[in-house]
Short mmCIF file of C-alpha atoms and ligand atoms in Angstrom, two decimals:
data_model
loop_
_atom_site.label_atom_id
_atom_site.label_comp_id
_atom_site.label_asym_id
_atom_site.label_seq_id
_atom_site.Cartn_x
_atom_site.Cartn_y
_atom_site.Cartn_z
CA MET A 1 -1.49 22.62 -14.93
CA LYS A 2 1.81 21.91 -17.03
CA TYR A 3 4.96 20.06 -16.01
CA ASP A 4 7.61 18.63 -17.87
CA VAL A 5 7.56 15.30 -15.91
CA ALA A 6 5.06 13.37 -13.63
CA VAL A 7 6.06 10.71 -11.57
CA VAL A 8 3.06 8.83 -10.08
CA GLY A 9 3.52 6.70 -7.10
CA ALA A 10 4.76 7.28 -3.53
CA GLY A 11 7.07 4.26 -2.92
CA PHE A 12 10.75 3.81 -3.17
CA SER A 13 10.82 3.49 -7.00
CA ALA A 14 8.89 7.21 -6.82
CA ILE A 15 11.35 8.73 -4.29
CA ALA A 16 14.38 7.34 -6.71
CA VAL A 17 13.07 8.52 -9.90
CA THR A 18 12.52 12.03 -8.35
CA ILE A 19 15.72 12.26 -6.80
CA ASN A 20 17.19 11.16 -10.07
CA LEU A 21 15.34 13.46 -11.96
CA MET A 22 16.25 16.42 -9.82
CA ARG A 23 20.01 15.82 -9.90
CA GLN A 24 19.49 15.60 -13.71
CA LEU A 25 17.05 17.94 -14.95
CA PRO A 26 18.10 21.81 -15.05
CA ALA A 27 16.46 24.55 -12.55
CA SER A 28 14.31 25.30 -14.90
CA ALA A 29 12.32 21.94 -15.24
CA ARG A 30 9.04 21.37 -13.49
CA ILE A 31 8.16 18.08 -11.65
CA ALA A 32 4.81 16.89 -10.58
CA VAL A 33 4.80 13.95 -7.95
CA VAL A 34 1.31 12.29 -7.60
CA GLY A 35 1.25 9.98 -4.83
CA ASP A 36 -1.92 8.71 -2.94
CA ASP A 37 0.08 8.01 0.46
CA PRO A 38 1.17 10.48 2.97
CA GLY A 39 4.01 8.88 3.81
CA PHE A 40 6.02 9.51 0.51
CA GLY A 41 8.71 7.39 -0.14
CA ARG A 42 8.27 4.85 2.60
CA GLY A 43 5.84 2.65 0.57
CA THR A 44 4.56 -0.77 2.14
CA ALA A 45 8.29 -1.53 2.63
CA TYR A 46 9.84 0.72 4.72
CA ARG A 47 6.87 2.46 7.11
CA SER A 48 6.96 -0.25 9.60
CA GLU A 49 8.29 0.97 13.28
CA PHE A 50 8.94 -2.74 14.46
CA HIS A 51 12.78 -3.06 14.99
CA LEU A 52 12.98 -6.70 14.07
CA HIS A 53 11.52 -5.39 10.39
CA ARG A 54 15.05 -5.46 8.98
CA LEU A 55 16.23 -5.03 5.32
CA ASN A 56 16.71 -8.11 4.03
CA VAL A 57 19.78 -6.88 1.80
CA PRO A 58 23.05 -5.61 3.57
CA ALA A 59 23.51 -2.04 4.29
CA ALA A 60 26.74 -1.30 1.78
CA ARG A 61 24.17 -2.41 -0.91
CA MET A 62 21.23 0.05 -0.22
CA SER A 63 22.29 3.25 -1.23
CA ILE A 64 19.60 5.35 -3.28
CA ASP A 65 22.51 6.25 -5.66
CA PRO A 66 24.42 3.56 -7.58
CA GLU A 67 26.87 5.70 -8.11
CA ALA A 68 27.63 6.55 -4.51
CA PRO A 69 27.76 2.98 -3.27
CA ASP A 70 28.41 3.93 0.53
CA ASP A 71 25.68 6.77 0.62
CA PHE A 72 23.26 4.99 2.88
CA LEU A 73 26.07 3.69 5.21
CA THR A 74 27.13 7.32 5.66
CA TRP A 75 23.83 8.19 6.76
CA LEU A 76 23.88 5.44 9.24
CA HIS A 77 26.97 6.40 10.70
CA ASP A 78 26.03 10.08 10.46
CA HIS A 79 22.83 9.38 12.78
CA ASP A 80 24.98 7.08 15.21
CA ARG A 81 23.84 3.72 14.17
CA ALA A 82 26.10 0.90 14.95
CA ILE A 83 26.02 -0.83 11.58
CA GLY A 84 28.28 -2.39 9.29
CA GLY A 85 28.14 -2.82 5.39
CA HIS A 86 27.21 -6.36 6.08
CA ASP A 87 24.47 -6.01 8.42
CA PHE A 88 20.58 -5.33 8.31
CA ALA A 89 19.31 -2.14 9.45
CA PRO A 90 15.79 -1.50 10.51
CA ARG A 91 13.58 -0.70 7.18
CA SER A 92 12.48 1.92 9.60
CA ASP A 93 15.73 3.72 9.06
CA PHE A 94 16.03 3.32 5.50
CA GLY A 95 12.70 5.25 5.01
CA LEU A 96 14.24 7.99 7.23
CA TYR A 97 17.35 7.95 5.00
CA LEU A 98 15.09 8.11 1.62
CA ARG A 99 12.80 11.40 3.12
CA ASP A 100 16.28 12.91 4.39
CA ARG A 101 18.16 12.56 0.93
CA LEU A 102 15.02 14.05 -0.77
CA ALA A 103 14.70 16.78 1.70
CA ALA A 104 18.35 17.98 1.22
CA LEU A 105 17.77 18.17 -2.66
CA LEU A 106 14.57 20.21 -1.94
CA ARG A 107 16.36 22.52 0.01
CA GLU A 108 18.71 23.17 -2.85
CA ARG A 109 15.56 24.81 -4.46
CA ASP A 110 17.41 27.64 -6.60
CA SER A 111 19.46 25.15 -8.28
CA ARG A 112 17.22 22.21 -8.71
CA ALA A 113 14.49 21.41 -10.93
CA LYS A 114 11.05 22.34 -9.08
CA VAL A 115 8.94 19.79 -7.43
CA ASP A 116 5.36 19.79 -6.47
CA PHE A 117 3.97 16.82 -4.51
CA ILE A 118 0.13 16.40 -5.19
CA LYS A 119 -1.61 14.08 -2.97
CA ALA A 120 -3.75 11.94 -5.25
CA LYS A 121 -4.41 9.00 -7.02
CA ALA A 122 -3.76 8.87 -10.73
CA VAL A 123 -6.84 7.49 -12.34
CA GLY A 124 -5.75 8.12 -16.33
CA CYS A 125 -3.13 9.03 -18.50
CA LEU A 126 -4.17 9.77 -22.00
CA ASP A 127 -2.16 10.83 -24.75
CA ILE A 128 -3.40 14.44 -25.86
CA GLY A 129 -1.05 15.23 -28.32
CA PRO A 130 2.51 13.96 -29.87
CA GLU A 131 4.17 15.66 -26.94
CA THR A 132 1.61 15.56 -24.23
CA THR A 133 0.20 13.21 -22.02
CA LEU A 134 -3.05 14.20 -19.79
CA ILE A 135 -2.76 12.86 -15.95
CA ARG A 136 -6.00 12.69 -14.45
CA LEU A 137 -6.25 12.65 -10.71
CA ASP A 138 -9.39 11.53 -8.35
CA ASN A 139 -9.66 15.02 -7.46
CA GLY A 140 -10.60 16.19 -10.63
CA ASP A 141 -7.24 17.81 -11.63
CA GLY A 142 -5.32 17.15 -14.68
CA LEU A 143 -1.78 17.49 -15.26
CA ALA A 144 -0.66 18.03 -18.68
CA VAL A 145 3.01 16.74 -19.12
CA LYS A 146 5.53 15.68 -21.39
CA ALA A 147 7.14 12.59 -19.85
CA THR A 148 5.39 10.17 -17.36
CA VAL A 149 7.05 7.47 -14.98
CA LEU A 150 4.89 5.03 -13.55
CA CYS A 151 5.79 3.68 -10.09
CA LEU A 152 2.88 2.25 -9.08
CA GLY A 153 4.53 -0.97 -7.03
CA VAL A 154 2.21 -4.13 -7.32
CA GLY A 155 -0.75 -4.80 -4.55
CA ALA A 156 -1.34 -7.47 -1.91
CA ALA A 157 -1.64 -10.88 -3.55
CA PRO A 158 -5.27 -12.11 -3.23
CA LEU A 159 -6.23 -15.13 -0.80
CA PRO A 160 -5.20 -18.30 -2.54
CA LEU A 161 -8.71 -19.36 -2.86
CA PRO A 162 -11.85 -18.70 -4.95
CA GLY A 163 -14.85 -16.57 -3.24
CA ASP A 164 -17.15 -19.66 -3.05
CA ALA A 165 -14.60 -21.54 -1.17
CA ILE A 166 -14.51 -19.22 1.68
CA ALA A 167 -18.04 -19.11 3.89
CA PRO A 168 -19.00 -15.51 4.13
CA SER A 169 -19.31 -15.89 7.87
CA THR A 170 -15.53 -16.38 8.53
CA ARG A 171 -14.69 -13.04 6.67
CA ALA A 172 -14.45 -11.24 9.82
CA ALA A 173 -11.59 -13.64 11.02
CA ILE A 174 -9.51 -13.10 7.70
CA VAL A 175 -6.96 -10.30 7.41
CA GLU A 176 -6.61 -10.17 3.38
CA ASN A 177 -4.06 -7.13 3.80
CA PRO A 178 -1.74 -7.72 6.24
CA TRP A 179 0.33 -4.68 5.54
CA ARG A 180 -2.24 -2.48 7.23
CA LEU A 181 -0.82 -3.32 10.57
CA SER A 182 -4.12 -1.97 12.61
CA TRP A 183 -5.35 -6.10 12.52
CA LEU A 184 -2.49 -6.98 15.17
CA SER A 185 -4.51 -5.28 17.89
CA LYS A 186 -7.86 -7.04 17.28
CA VAL A 187 -5.69 -10.63 17.84
CA GLY A 188 -6.23 -11.79 21.57
CA ARG A 189 -3.10 -12.81 23.55
CA HIS A 190 -3.66 -16.72 23.33
CA ASP A 191 -5.78 -16.87 19.89
CA ARG A 192 -4.63 -19.27 17.30
CA VAL A 193 -3.46 -17.64 14.14
CA CYS A 194 -3.05 -19.70 10.67
CA MET A 195 -0.57 -17.57 8.34
CA LEU A 196 -1.46 -18.50 4.59
CA GLY A 197 2.23 -18.33 2.78
CA SER A 198 5.74 -18.99 4.36
CA GLY A 199 7.71 -16.50 2.96
CA LEU A 200 9.24 -13.04 4.06
CA THR A 201 5.79 -11.57 4.78
CA MET A 202 4.64 -14.41 7.11
CA VAL A 203 8.39 -14.03 9.01
CA ASP A 204 7.32 -9.87 9.18
CA GLN A 205 3.70 -10.67 10.52
CA VAL A 206 4.87 -13.36 12.95
CA LEU A 207 7.30 -11.18 14.51
CA ALA A 208 5.23 -8.22 14.46
CA LEU A 209 2.66 -10.47 16.15
CA ARG A 210 4.99 -11.58 19.01
CA ALA A 211 6.37 -8.00 19.44
CA THR A 212 2.75 -6.96 20.33
CA GLY A 213 2.30 -9.89 23.31
CA HIS A 214 0.94 -12.50 21.33
CA ARG A 215 1.81 -16.08 22.87
CA GLY A 216 -0.57 -18.07 21.00
CA GLN A 217 -0.37 -21.21 18.44
CA ILE A 218 0.76 -20.04 14.83
CA HIS A 219 0.19 -22.12 12.18
CA VAL A 220 2.07 -21.64 8.64
CA LEU A 221 0.29 -23.54 5.65
CA SER A 222 1.83 -23.29 2.07
CA ARG A 223 2.20 -25.27 -0.98
CA ARG A 224 5.48 -26.55 -0.29
CA GLY A 225 6.02 -25.49 3.52
CA LEU A 226 9.26 -24.24 2.97
CA LEU A 227 10.57 -21.20 5.12
CA PRO A 228 13.23 -18.57 3.84
CA HIS A 229 16.92 -19.11 4.37
CA ALA A 230 18.68 -16.45 6.43
CA HIS A 231 22.09 -14.68 5.39
CA GLU A 232 25.09 -16.04 7.17
CA VAL A 233 26.44 -13.97 9.88
CA HIS A 234 29.85 -14.28 8.50
CA HIS A 235 29.56 -13.00 4.74
CA ALA A 236 31.30 -15.13 2.35
CA ALA A 237 32.35 -13.15 -1.00
CA ALA A 238 30.03 -13.67 -3.92
CA VAL A 239 31.37 -16.51 -6.30
CA PRO A 240 31.37 -15.12 -9.94
CA PRO A 241 29.33 -17.86 -11.75
CA ASP A 242 31.45 -18.27 -14.85
CA LEU A 243 28.69 -19.55 -16.86
CA PRO A 244 29.22 -22.20 -19.46
CA HIS A 245 29.16 -20.83 -23.04
CA GLY A 246 26.43 -21.42 -25.47
CA ASP A 247 24.02 -23.24 -23.83
CA ARG A 248 21.45 -21.39 -22.08
CA ARG A 249 18.79 -23.92 -21.12
CA LEU A 250 17.67 -23.75 -17.51
CA SER A 251 18.60 -27.02 -16.66
CA ALA A 252 22.07 -26.64 -17.76
CA LEU A 253 22.47 -23.28 -15.55
CA LEU A 254 20.88 -25.28 -12.73
CA ALA A 255 23.16 -28.01 -13.14
CA HIS A 256 26.10 -25.66 -13.45
CA LEU A 257 25.42 -24.17 -10.04
CA ARG A 258 24.97 -27.31 -7.85
CA ARG A 259 28.25 -28.48 -9.20
CA LYS A 260 29.82 -25.20 -7.89
CA VAL A 261 28.04 -25.87 -4.44
CA ARG A 262 29.24 -29.38 -4.96
CA GLU A 263 33.00 -28.60 -5.36
CA GLY A 264 32.63 -26.49 -2.43
CA ALA A 265 31.64 -22.95 -2.91
CA PRO A 266 28.85 -22.02 -0.10
CA TRP A 267 25.70 -21.72 -1.77
CA ARG A 268 25.06 -18.54 -0.36
CA ALA A 269 28.02 -16.83 -2.17
CA VAL A 270 27.03 -18.90 -5.67
CA MET A 271 23.34 -17.28 -5.37
CA ASP A 272 25.14 -13.94 -4.58
CA GLY A 273 27.83 -14.28 -7.48
CA LEU A 274 24.35 -14.76 -10.07
CA ARG A 275 22.80 -11.53 -8.99
CA PRO A 276 24.39 -9.48 -11.53
CA HIS A 277 23.78 -11.65 -14.23
CA THR A 278 20.18 -12.31 -13.48
CA GLN A 279 18.44 -9.77 -15.73
CA ARG A 280 20.53 -10.89 -18.60
CA LEU A 281 20.04 -14.67 -18.20
CA TRP A 282 16.42 -14.23 -17.71
CA GLN A 283 16.15 -12.34 -21.02
CA GLU A 284 17.69 -15.24 -22.45
CA LEU A 285 15.39 -17.78 -21.77
CA ASP A 286 12.56 -18.35 -23.99
CA GLU A 287 8.84 -18.14 -22.94
CA ALA A 288 8.15 -21.82 -22.42
CA GLN A 289 11.45 -21.80 -20.31
CA LYS A 290 10.44 -19.07 -18.31
CA ALA A 291 7.07 -20.67 -17.67
CA ARG A 292 8.65 -23.65 -16.38
CA PHE A 293 10.89 -21.76 -14.01
CA LEU A 294 7.80 -20.02 -12.76
CA ARG A 295 6.02 -23.35 -12.40
CA HIS A 296 8.79 -25.32 -10.80
CA GLY A 297 11.75 -23.00 -9.57
CA LEU A 298 10.13 -20.19 -8.18
CA ALA A 299 9.55 -21.37 -4.56
CA TRP A 300 13.17 -22.97 -4.16
CA TRP A 301 14.61 -19.71 -6.01
CA THR A 302 12.65 -17.58 -3.70
CA VAL A 303 13.90 -18.80 -0.34
CA HIS A 304 17.27 -19.39 -1.61
CA ARG A 305 17.49 -15.73 -3.13
CA HIS A 306 15.08 -13.22 -0.78
CA ARG A 307 16.92 -14.28 2.45
CA LEU A 308 16.33 -12.97 6.34
CA ALA A 309 18.57 -11.16 8.45
CA PRO A 310 20.58 -13.59 10.49
CA ASP A 311 19.15 -12.63 13.96
CA VAL A 312 15.44 -12.88 12.22
CA GLY A 313 16.48 -16.40 11.05
CA GLU A 314 17.55 -17.29 14.41
CA SER A 315 14.11 -15.73 16.01
CA LEU A 316 12.01 -17.93 13.18
CA LYS A 317 14.46 -20.69 13.80
CA GLU A 318 13.67 -20.78 17.48
CA LEU A 319 10.23 -20.35 17.20
CA VAL A 320 9.79 -23.36 15.10
CA ALA A 321 11.84 -25.74 17.59
CA GLN A 322 9.89 -24.40 20.53
CA GLN A 323 6.76 -25.52 18.17
CA LYS A 324 5.38 -21.88 18.65
CA ILE A 325 5.27 -22.00 14.71
CA CYS A 326 4.06 -25.25 13.03
CA VAL A 327 4.48 -25.50 9.34
CA HIS A 328 2.26 -27.55 7.10
CA ALA A 329 2.78 -28.06 3.20
CA GLY A 330 -0.54 -28.36 1.18
CA TYR A 331 -3.04 -26.98 -0.75
CA LEU A 332 -5.79 -25.03 0.89
CA ASN A 333 -9.36 -25.85 -0.43
CA ARG A 334 -12.00 -24.12 1.86
CA ILE A 335 -12.34 -22.05 5.10
CA GLU A 336 -15.40 -22.68 7.03
CA ALA A 337 -17.21 -21.12 10.20
CA THR A 338 -16.98 -23.54 13.21
CA ASP A 339 -17.90 -22.89 16.50
CA PRO A 340 -15.30 -21.42 17.88
CA GLY A 341 -13.12 -20.28 15.13
CA VAL A 342 -13.10 -21.35 11.53
CA THR A 343 -11.45 -24.30 9.96
CA LEU A 344 -9.38 -24.13 6.99
CA SER A 345 -9.14 -27.93 4.88
CA TYR A 346 -6.06 -28.50 3.10
CA ARG A 347 -4.57 -31.59 0.97
CA LYS A 348 -1.50 -32.70 2.33
CA ARG A 349 1.26 -32.11 -0.03
CA ALA A 350 1.78 -35.45 -2.28
CA THR A 351 -0.82 -37.33 -0.85
CA SER A 352 -4.67 -37.32 -1.05
CA THR A 353 -5.10 -36.89 2.62
CA ILE A 354 -7.43 -33.96 3.82
CA GLU A 355 -6.34 -32.25 6.70
CA ARG A 356 -8.25 -29.69 8.85
CA LEU A 357 -6.87 -26.80 10.74
CA THR A 358 -9.18 -24.55 13.35
CA VAL A 359 -7.72 -21.34 14.17
CA ASP A 360 -9.32 -17.81 15.36
CA TRP A 361 -7.57 -15.73 12.64
CA VAL A 362 -6.35 -16.33 8.94
CA VAL A 363 -3.71 -14.11 7.80
CA ASN A 364 -2.85 -13.68 3.80
CA CYS A 365 0.93 -14.04 3.56
CA THR A 366 0.86 -14.79 -0.20
CA GLY A 367 3.24 -11.79 -0.70
CA MET A 368 2.78 -9.42 -3.40
CA GLU A 369 0.50 -9.76 -6.42
CA ARG A 370 2.58 -10.87 -9.66
CA ALA A 371 0.24 -9.62 -12.46
CA GLY A 372 0.10 -6.38 -10.83
CA ILE A 373 -2.92 -4.76 -12.72
CA ARG A 374 -5.70 -6.18 -10.56
CA HIS A 375 -5.08 -3.67 -7.65
CA SER A 376 -4.68 -0.50 -9.61
CA PRO A 377 -7.67 1.36 -11.40
CA LEU A 378 -4.90 3.38 -13.57
CA LEU A 379 -3.69 0.25 -15.31
CA GLN A 380 -7.09 -1.15 -15.86
CA ALA A 381 -8.11 1.68 -17.41
CA MET A 382 -5.06 1.83 -19.65
CA ALA A 383 -5.54 -1.84 -20.32
CA GLY A 384 -9.24 -0.73 -21.39
CA ARG A 385 -7.94 1.58 -24.03
CA GLY A 386 -5.03 -0.67 -25.15
CA GLN A 387 -2.57 1.56 -23.94
CA LEU A 388 -0.68 -1.23 -22.41
CA GLN A 389 -0.61 -5.08 -22.38
CA GLY A 390 -0.02 -7.33 -19.87
CA ASP A 391 3.21 -9.56 -19.68
CA PRO A 392 2.24 -13.20 -20.63
CA LEU A 393 3.51 -15.00 -17.84
CA GLY A 394 1.61 -12.61 -15.85
CA LEU A 395 4.73 -10.60 -14.70
CA GLY A 396 3.44 -6.96 -14.54
CA ILE A 397 3.31 -5.13 -17.95
CA VAL A 398 5.19 -5.38 -20.94
CA VAL A 399 7.85 -2.56 -21.40
CA ASN A 400 10.94 -2.28 -23.56
CA GLY A 401 14.65 -2.37 -22.55
CA GLN A 402 14.27 1.30 -21.56
CA SER A 403 11.54 0.74 -19.78
CA GLN A 404 9.22 2.41 -22.15
CA LEU A 405 5.50 1.26 -22.15
CA ILE A 406 4.66 -1.03 -24.78
CA ALA A 407 1.13 -0.53 -26.21
CA ARG A 408 -1.33 -3.63 -26.86
CA ASN A 409 -0.85 -2.68 -30.75
CA GLY A 410 3.05 -2.88 -30.05
CA GLU A 411 3.66 0.67 -30.36
CA THR A 412 6.11 2.08 -28.09
CA HIS A 413 4.87 5.03 -26.02
CA ARG A 414 8.03 6.86 -26.05
CA HIS A 415 7.18 9.31 -22.94
CA ILE A 416 5.64 6.75 -20.84
CA TYR A 417 8.14 4.92 -18.34
CA VAL A 418 7.43 1.83 -16.02
CA VAL A 419 9.62 1.30 -12.92
CA GLY A 420 9.64 -1.31 -10.52
CA ALA A 421 8.10 -4.64 -10.01
CA LEU A 422 5.65 -4.05 -12.66
CA THR A 423 8.30 -4.50 -15.07
CA ALA A 424 9.22 -7.77 -13.82
CA GLY A 425 8.34 -9.53 -17.17
CA ARG A 426 11.38 -7.83 -18.91
CA PHE A 427 13.81 -7.49 -16.01
CA TRP A 428 12.64 -10.24 -13.74
CA GLU A 429 15.07 -9.19 -10.85
CA ILE A 430 13.58 -5.81 -10.06
CA THR A 431 11.82 -5.87 -6.97
CA ALA A 432 14.61 -4.76 -4.47
CA VAL A 433 16.32 -1.65 -4.13
CA PRO A 434 19.62 -2.57 -5.74
CA ASP A 435 17.87 -3.22 -9.15
CA ILE A 436 15.31 -0.57 -8.99
CA ARG A 437 17.92 2.59 -8.14
CA VAL A 438 19.30 1.49 -11.60
CA GLN A 439 16.38 1.55 -13.49
CA ALA A 440 15.13 4.86 -11.80
CA HIS A 441 18.65 6.09 -13.02
CA ALA A 442 18.45 5.25 -16.36
CA VAL A 443 14.93 6.44 -16.79
CA ALA A 444 15.90 9.80 -15.52
CA ARG A 445 19.02 9.89 -17.81
CA ASP A 446 16.55 9.37 -20.89
CA ILE A 447 14.09 11.57 -19.96
CA CYS A 448 16.53 14.07 -19.67
CA GLY A 449 17.88 13.54 -23.05
CA ALA A 450 14.21 12.81 -24.71
CA LEU A 451 13.16 16.22 -23.09
CA GLU A 452 16.47 17.79 -24.53
CA MET A 453 16.99 19.92 -21.58
CA ALA A 454 20.97 20.13 -20.53
CA PRO A 455 21.86 18.26 -17.41
CA ALA A 456 21.98 20.32 -14.11
C1 FAD B 1 7.68 -5.50 3.65
C2 FAD B 1 8.56 -5.57 2.48
C3 FAD B 1 9.85 -5.56 2.68
C4 FAD B 1 10.90 -5.36 1.87
N1 FAD B 1 12.02 -5.30 2.08
C5 FAD B 1 12.88 -4.88 1.18
C6 FAD B 1 14.34 -4.80 1.64
O1 FAD B 1 14.59 -5.15 2.58
N2 FAD B 1 14.93 -4.47 0.55
C7 FAD B 1 14.90 -4.31 -0.70
O2 FAD B 1 15.89 -4.02 -1.42
N3 FAD B 1 13.38 -4.40 -0.99
C8 FAD B 1 12.74 -4.83 -0.26
N4 FAD B 1 11.40 -4.90 -0.39
C9 FAD B 1 10.92 -4.67 -2.02
C10 FAD B 1 10.51 -3.49 -2.17
O3 FAD B 1 9.27 -3.64 -2.85
C11 FAD B 1 11.34 -2.58 -2.84
O4 FAD B 1 12.40 -1.94 -2.29
C12 FAD B 1 10.47 -1.05 -3.10
O5 FAD B 1 9.84 -0.66 -1.73
C13 FAD B 1 9.36 -1.09 -4.11
O6 FAD B 1 8.81 0.14 -4.22
P1 FAD B 1 7.79 0.70 -4.99
O7 FAD B 1 7.89 2.14 -5.21
O8 FAD B 1 8.19 0.09 -6.53
O9 FAD B 1 6.40 -0.01 -4.90
P2 FAD B 1 5.71 0.50 -3.59
O10 FAD B 1 6.51 0.53 -2.24
O11 FAD B 1 4.40 -0.66 -3.28
O12 FAD B 1 4.97 1.89 -3.69
C14 FAD B 1 3.84 2.08 -4.55
C15 FAD B 1 3.17 3.34 -4.44
O13 FAD B 1 2.35 4.08 -5.57
C16 FAD B 1 1.38 4.47 -4.96
N5 FAD B 1 0.46 4.39 -6.07
C17 FAD B 1 -0.21 3.32 -6.60
N6 FAD B 1 -0.84 3.51 -7.78
C18 FAD B 1 -0.88 4.73 -7.66
C19 FAD B 1 -1.79 5.83 -8.29
N7 FAD B 1 -2.96 5.56 -9.49
N8 FAD B 1 -1.82 7.12 -8.10
C20 FAD B 1 -0.80 7.74 -6.77
N9 FAD B 1 -0.03 6.78 -6.42
C21 FAD B 1 -0.42 5.49 -6.67
C22 FAD B 1 0.87 3.59 -3.80
O14 FAD B 1 0.05 3.82 -2.93
C23 FAD B 1 2.45 3.52 -3.29
O15 FAD B 1 2.35 4.18 -2.00
C24 FAD B 1 10.52 -4.99 0.35
C25 FAD B 1 9.18 -5.29 0.20
C26 FAD B 1 8.23 -5.48 1.20
C27 FAD B 1 6.50 -5.10 0.61
#
């Protein structure tokens, strides 16, 4: 089968690229969307039906189209949702919005590029000519395409322990991938649960557990024991960072931001003001400074930057105040079987004291995998053939400024693009909708130019 473009993936990145291609390519173009997930476009993030699983970005910033920033708000109002621009809509609504926007374009079939949705996993991506790539699918089919966009997301992070530190008999009590929400129905009402990791994934899982009637003790264990902050109910306008000229050291940047807060600017507004500059600032750091940031600053960055909806933050605060959630800071050493339950040993942070915690369930809430290659047979196969190189800091795979894939020998694959969190090494801030939509738009524009197809 021959196509002009193959979009590989089934999450937000894939739907954003597809919509942009449909808008930009002429009606004669043919697009294949290869996804292994029946809920196309929703991915892990937007398939949850729990009402308290909210977006962590205000509705006014969640339009799929960077050129029509109010589009999501318009959809919400058209669907009688009483949600304002600074509010945090349920994630399921965002999934419905994406589906509707795609469906509207598909209805304009005579004037738009044709799209075939193929439910399969891509397992290979081979150049078979200067202008043609063969996408191999796990059902045995192959697609010959002129341009490919890999929108594969990143998988769930593995347990933060080597396999030999986990007693095999404890495996049944360990939830390795909590995004498969089926684990919730197995937990007894008063079972003791330990969440490994204290970020947004943990909050999601705690709220889901409580919503299903769980009332037992929840422990949260992470290296620093830091909980995410919440957005303010009363939104303060972003404070532009007016960064000092010349000095691009990380320490100088942090000192500047701290000074702004000391001078009275709300810290959330300072963080928000930084956002449009983050990609550029990241690219100006050298490798050593990036590594330093990841080692020492990442945990702090994450809790300040990726914030909870205000009412979700309140629910979390209440659960902590009522000691329904007990937060521990330390380094996990072992998981052993005990009777009853399983026992986790951890070294308390900044001490040599070993603490023990006995629970019925251990849930891996360490979030998304950073390197992003381990979870993907496709990427592993491509790495094996030297078609890609892993980012030196473990942040996905190497791409150029146009999101085109760079091979191990340094050559650019001009017709293979990568969109989403796998490009974090290049762009850093590229895991959320406001950034991915801009990348998706630019990639579609580039493809349109490269295929020399007059725009629609
Ligand atoms: C729980 C959660 C909540 C979030 N909330 C927000 C939020 O409120 N606001 C925000 O801006 N961002 C949020 N994010 C960030 C989120 O990651 C992005 O918004 C976006 O959903 C990422 O989409 P993606 O398509 O890049 O990745 P994914 O959603 O991971 O999708 C990748 C898809 O590709 C498919 N795939 C992978 N390999 C192949 C293959 N070889 N062949 C075929 N298909 C393949 C996978 O099955 C998957 O469906 C959240 C993330 C999570 C996990």
